[in-house]
Amino acid sequence: MLRTEERQRLARERREEREKQHAAKETQILEKERKAKLQYEKQLEERQRKLKEMKQKEEQRRAAVEEKRKQKIEEEKERYEAVLHRSLERNQRLETRQKRWSWGGSVTPDSEGKTGKQHPSKCSPSTANLKQAEAAVSKRLSSSAALLNASERTRRSQLSPLDSSVISRLLAPTQASLARSKSAATLSAD
């Protein structure tokens, strides 16, 4: 009787010990699974955070590149407009110069009266300027011609006939300059 009771008790103790060990193993396994799950979730969150940061950096880089491109286009547009503006100004200056120095001159609204005809005694400002310029040029030409004639006589005596003919050709007014002075004279007379 005692032996059977002893055996049963020992068997029960062994069974309880095995159950305890089994429960401890299950607890360990559950703890490992929980830790592994936490680790996996943590890694997943870290990966998502890194992907999000990379995406933000890429968007910022694209925005910066786009901004730079827009700025470059704006600068090129401004440069083009400045060049265009300068060329337009240059063309306008050239046109006004050509109108000022053209043979017929330009008829401005100021030079015409209300009826469209000029008063015979009054001259337009461009004609007055032309007369002043002509007077100044003729004064200079007459004084320089007198100086040239005086010095030319002394030089010609020292030069060969070929050199003196070349110099006299160079000093003689050309047909174009004569035509200009004639047209200026007719303009001033008008």
mmCIF file of N, CA and C in Angstrom, residues 6-61:
data_model
loop_
_atom_site.group_PDB
_atom_site.id
_atom_site.type_symbol
_atom_site.label_atom_id
_atom_site.label_comp_id
_atom_site.label_asym_id
_atom_site.label_seq_id
_atom_site.Cartn_x
_atom_site.Cartn_y
_atom_site.Cartn_z
ATOM 1 N N GLU A 6 3.339 5.743 -2.641
ATOM 2 C CA GLU A 6 4.610 6.436 -2.930
ATOM 3 C C GLU A 6 4.792 6.590 -4.435
ATOM 4 N N ARG A 7 4.513 5.536 -5.147
ATOM 5 C CA ARG A 7 4.652 5.586 -6.607
ATOM 6 C C ARG A 7 3.704 6.624 -7.212
ATOM 7 N N GLN A 8 2.472 6.614 -6.752
ATOM 8 C CA GLN A 8 1.487 7.551 -7.280
ATOM 9 C C GLN A 8 1.899 9.009 -7.004
ATOM 10 N N ARG A 9 2.389 9.219 -5.773
ATOM 11 C CA ARG A 9 2.828 10.564 -5.411
ATOM 12 C C ARG A 9 3.980 11.015 -6.290
ATOM 13 N N LEU A 10 4.945 10.113 -6.458
ATOM 14 C CA LEU A 10 6.108 10.433 -7.301
ATOM 15 C C LEU A 10 5.676 10.686 -8.743
ATOM 16 N N ALA A 11 4.755 9.885 -9.215
ATOM 17 C CA ALA A 11 4.270 10.052 -10.578
ATOM 18 C C ALA A 11 3.552 11.387 -10.725
ATOM 19 N N ARG A 12 2.746 11.745 -9.707
ATOM 20 C CA ARG A 12 2.029 13.005 -9.725
ATOM 21 C C ARG A 12 3.009 14.182 -9.720
ATOM 22 N N GLU A 13 4.043 14.089 -8.877
ATOM 23 C CA GLU A 13 5.046 15.141 -8.802
ATOM 24 C C GLU A 13 5.765 15.308 -10.143
ATOM 25 N N ARG A 14 6.081 14.143 -10.735
ATOM 26 C CA ARG A 14 6.748 14.208 -12.053
ATOM 27 C C ARG A 14 5.837 14.860 -13.097
ATOM 28 N N ARG A 15 4.568 14.474 -13.034
ATOM 29 C CA ARG A 15 3.615 15.045 -13.987
ATOM 30 C C ARG A 15 3.476 16.560 -13.783
ATOM 31 N N GLU A 16 3.378 16.976 -12.546
ATOM 32 C CA GLU A 16 3.286 18.403 -12.241
ATOM 33 C C GLU A 16 4.553 19.148 -12.704
ATOM 34 N N GLU A 17 5.684 18.489 -12.463
ATOM 35 C CA GLU A 17 6.958 19.089 -12.897
ATOM 36 C C GLU A 17 6.985 19.232 -14.414
ATOM 37 N N ARG A 18 6.540 18.191 -15.107
ATOM 38 C CA ARG A 18 6.501 18.253 -16.579
ATOM 39 C C ARG A 18 5.548 19.347 -17.057
ATOM 40 N N GLU A 19 4.402 19.456 -16.391
ATOM 41 C CA GLU A 19 3.432 20.483 -16.767
ATOM 42 C C GLU A 19 4.007 21.888 -16.547
ATOM 43 N N LYS A 20 4.725 22.036 -15.419
ATOM 44 C CA LYS A 20 5.355 23.322 -15.141
ATOM 45 C C LYS A 20 6.383 23.662 -16.218
ATOM 46 N N GLN A 21 7.196 22.645 -16.561
ATOM 47 C CA GLN A 21 8.214 22.865 -17.597
ATOM 48 C C GLN A 21 7.564 23.200 -18.949
ATOM 49 N N HIS A 22 6.500 22.470 -19.227
ATOM 50 C CA HIS A 22 5.782 22.694 -20.481
ATOM 51 C C HIS A 22 5.190 24.115 -20.508
ATOM 52 N N ALA A 23 4.598 24.526 -19.384
ATOM 53 C CA ALA A 23 4.025 25.883 -19.291
ATOM 54 C C ALA A 23 5.123 26.932 -19.412
ATOM 55 N N ALA A 24 6.280 26.696 -18.780
ATOM 56 C CA ALA A 24 7.396 27.641 -18.876
ATOM 57 C C ALA A 24 7.889 27.746 -20.322
ATOM 58 N N LYS A 25 7.971 26.571 -21.003
ATOM 59 C CA LYS A 25 8.391 26.581 -22.416
ATOM 60 C C LYS A 25 7.405 27.363 -23.272
ATOM 61 N N GLU A 26 6.118 27.136 -23.044
ATOM 62 C CA GLU A 26 5.103 27.867 -23.813
ATOM 63 C C GLU A 26 5.210 29.375 -23.563
ATOM 64 N N THR A 27 5.431 29.723 -22.295
ATOM 65 C CA THR A 27 5.582 31.139 -21.960
ATOM 66 C C THR A 27 6.796 31.725 -22.680
ATOM 67 N N GLN A 28 7.902 30.966 -22.665
ATOM 68 C CA GLN A 28 9.109 31.425 -23.371
ATOM 69 C C GLN A 28 8.851 31.603 -24.872
ATOM 70 N N ILE A 29 8.154 30.610 -25.424
ATOM 71 C CA ILE A 29 7.848 30.672 -26.860
ATOM 72 C C ILE A 29 6.966 31.883 -27.159
ATOM 73 N N LEU A 30 5.935 32.085 -26.326
ATOM 74 C CA LEU A 30 5.039 33.236 -26.522
ATOM 75 C C LEU A 30 5.799 34.556 -26.386
ATOM 76 N N GLU A 31 6.727 34.603 -25.394
ATOM 77 C CA GLU A 31 7.535 35.826 -25.198
ATOM 78 C C GLU A 31 8.426 36.080 -26.409
ATOM 79 N N LYS A 32 9.033 35.003 -26.928
ATOM 80 C CA LYS A 32 9.888 35.144 -28.130
ATOM 81 C C LYS A 32 9.070 35.642 -29.318
ATOM 82 N N GLU A 33 7.857 35.039 -29.465
ATOM 83 C CA GLU A 33 7.001 35.465 -30.578
ATOM 84 C C GLU A 33 6.600 36.929 -30.443
ATOM 85 N N ARG A 34 6.272 37.324 -29.193
ATOM 86 C CA ARG A 34 5.887 38.714 -28.965
ATOM 87 C C ARG A 34 7.050 39.666 -29.282
ATOM 88 N N LYS A 35 8.267 39.301 -28.829
ATOM 89 C CA LYS A 35 9.456 40.114 -29.098
ATOM 90 C C LYS A 35 9.755 40.178 -30.600
ATOM 91 N N ALA A 36 9.614 39.026 -31.259
ATOM 92 C CA ALA A 36 9.862 38.990 -32.704
ATOM 93 C C ALA A 36 8.850 39.864 -33.440
ATOM 94 N N LYS A 37 7.597 39.783 -32.990
ATOM 95 C CA LYS A 37 6.552 40.601 -33.616
ATOM 96 C C LYS A 37 6.845 42.089 -33.406
ATOM 97 N N LEU A 38 7.228 42.455 -32.186
ATOM 98 C CA LEU A 38 7.573 43.852 -31.901
ATOM 99 C C LEU A 38 8.759 44.314 -32.762
ATOM 100 N N GLN A 39 9.759 43.423 -32.861
ATOM 101 C CA GLN A 39 10.941 43.755 -33.672
ATOM 102 C C GLN A 39 10.561 43.961 -35.130
ATOM 103 N N TYR A 40 9.697 43.067 -35.639
ATOM 104 C CA TYR A 40 9.258 43.166 -37.033
ATOM 105 C C TYR A 40 8.485 44.473 -37.262
ATOM 106 N N GLU A 41 7.575 44.783 -36.325
ATOM 107 C CA GLU A 41 6.796 46.023 -36.450
ATOM 108 C C GLU A 41 7.708 47.254 -36.402
ATOM 109 N N LYS A 42 8.708 47.188 -35.512
ATOM 110 C CA LYS A 42 9.651 48.286 -35.390
ATOM 111 C C LYS A 42 10.452 48.463 -36.686
ATOM 112 N N GLN A 43 10.908 47.354 -37.246
ATOM 113 C CA GLN A 43 11.659 47.407 -38.513
ATOM 114 C C GLN A 43 10.775 47.947 -39.642
ATOM 115 N N LEU A 44 9.519 47.487 -39.637
ATOM 116 C CA LEU A 44 8.575 47.949 -40.663
ATOM 117 C C LEU A 44 8.342 49.453 -40.550
ATOM 118 N N GLU A 45 8.154 49.935 -39.328
ATOM 119 C CA GLU A 45 7.970 51.378 -39.118
ATOM 120 C C GLU A 45 9.216 52.156 -39.547
ATOM 121 N N GLU A 46 10.392 51.618 -39.207
ATOM 122 C CA GLU A 46 11.649 52.276 -39.582
ATOM 123 C C GLU A 46 11.795 52.344 -41.096
ATOM 124 N N ARG A 47 11.459 51.230 -41.750
ATOM 125 C CA ARG A 47 11.541 51.200 -43.215
ATOM 126 C C ARG A 47 10.567 52.195 -43.832
ATOM 127 N N GLN A 48 9.344 52.249 -43.305
ATOM 128 C CA GLN A 48 8.350 53.197 -43.822
ATOM 129 C C GLN A 48 8.797 54.644 -43.582
ATOM 130 N N ARG A 49 9.402 54.895 -42.408
ATOM 131 C CA ARG A 49 9.890 56.235 -42.101
ATOM 132 C C ARG A 49 10.991 56.641 -43.081
ATOM 133 N N LYS A 50 11.926 55.700 -43.341
ATOM 134 C CA LYS A 50 13.014 55.977 -44.279
ATOM 135 C C LYS A 50 12.481 56.223 -45.687
ATOM 136 N N LEU A 51 11.511 55.395 -46.100
ATOM 137 C CA LEU A 51 10.905 55.587 -47.427
ATOM 138 C C LEU A 51 10.223 56.945 -47.529
ATOM 139 N N LYS A 52 9.543 57.330 -46.445
ATOM 140 C CA LYS A 52 8.864 58.623 -46.419
ATOM 141 C C LYS A 52 9.879 59.766 -46.511
ATOM 142 N N GLU A 53 10.978 59.647 -45.761
ATOM 143 C CA GLU A 53 12.035 60.669 -45.809
ATOM 144 C C GLU A 53 12.640 60.767 -47.210
ATOM 145 N N MET A 54 12.906 59.580 -47.816
ATOM 146 C CA MET A 54 13.461 59.561 -49.173
ATOM 147 C C MET A 54 12.501 60.213 -50.155
ATOM 148 N N LYS A 55 11.223 59.919 -49.992
ATOM 149 C CA LYS A 55 10.211 60.499 -50.877
ATOM 150 C C LYS A 55 10.164 62.024 -50.715
ATOM 151 N N GLN A 56 10.211 62.499 -49.460
ATOM 152 C CA GLN A 56 10.201 63.943 -49.199
ATOM 153 C C GLN A 56 11.442 64.611 -49.798
ATOM 154 N N LYS A 57 12.614 63.967 -49.610
ATOM 155 C CA LYS A 57 13.846 64.516 -50.171
ATOM 156 C C LYS A 57 13.767 64.594 -51.693
ATOM 157 N N GLU A 58 13.226 63.548 -52.292
ATOM 158 C CA GLU A 58 13.084 63.518 -53.755
ATOM 159 C C GLU A 58 12.139 64.613 -54.233
ATOM 160 N N GLU A 59 11.044 64.807 -53.505
ATOM 161 C CA GLU A 59 10.092 65.871 -53.865
ATOM 162 C C GLU A 59 10.731 67.247 -53.711
ATOM 163 N N GLN A 60 11.506 67.418 -52.620
ATOM 164 C CA GLN A 60 12.196 68.699 -52.416
ATOM 165 C C GLN A 60 13.210 68.947 -53.528
ATOM 166 N N ARG A 61 13.940 67.880 -53.916
ATOM 167 C CA ARG A 61 14.927 68.015 -54.989
ATOM 168 C C ARG A 61 14.240 68.382 -56.304
#
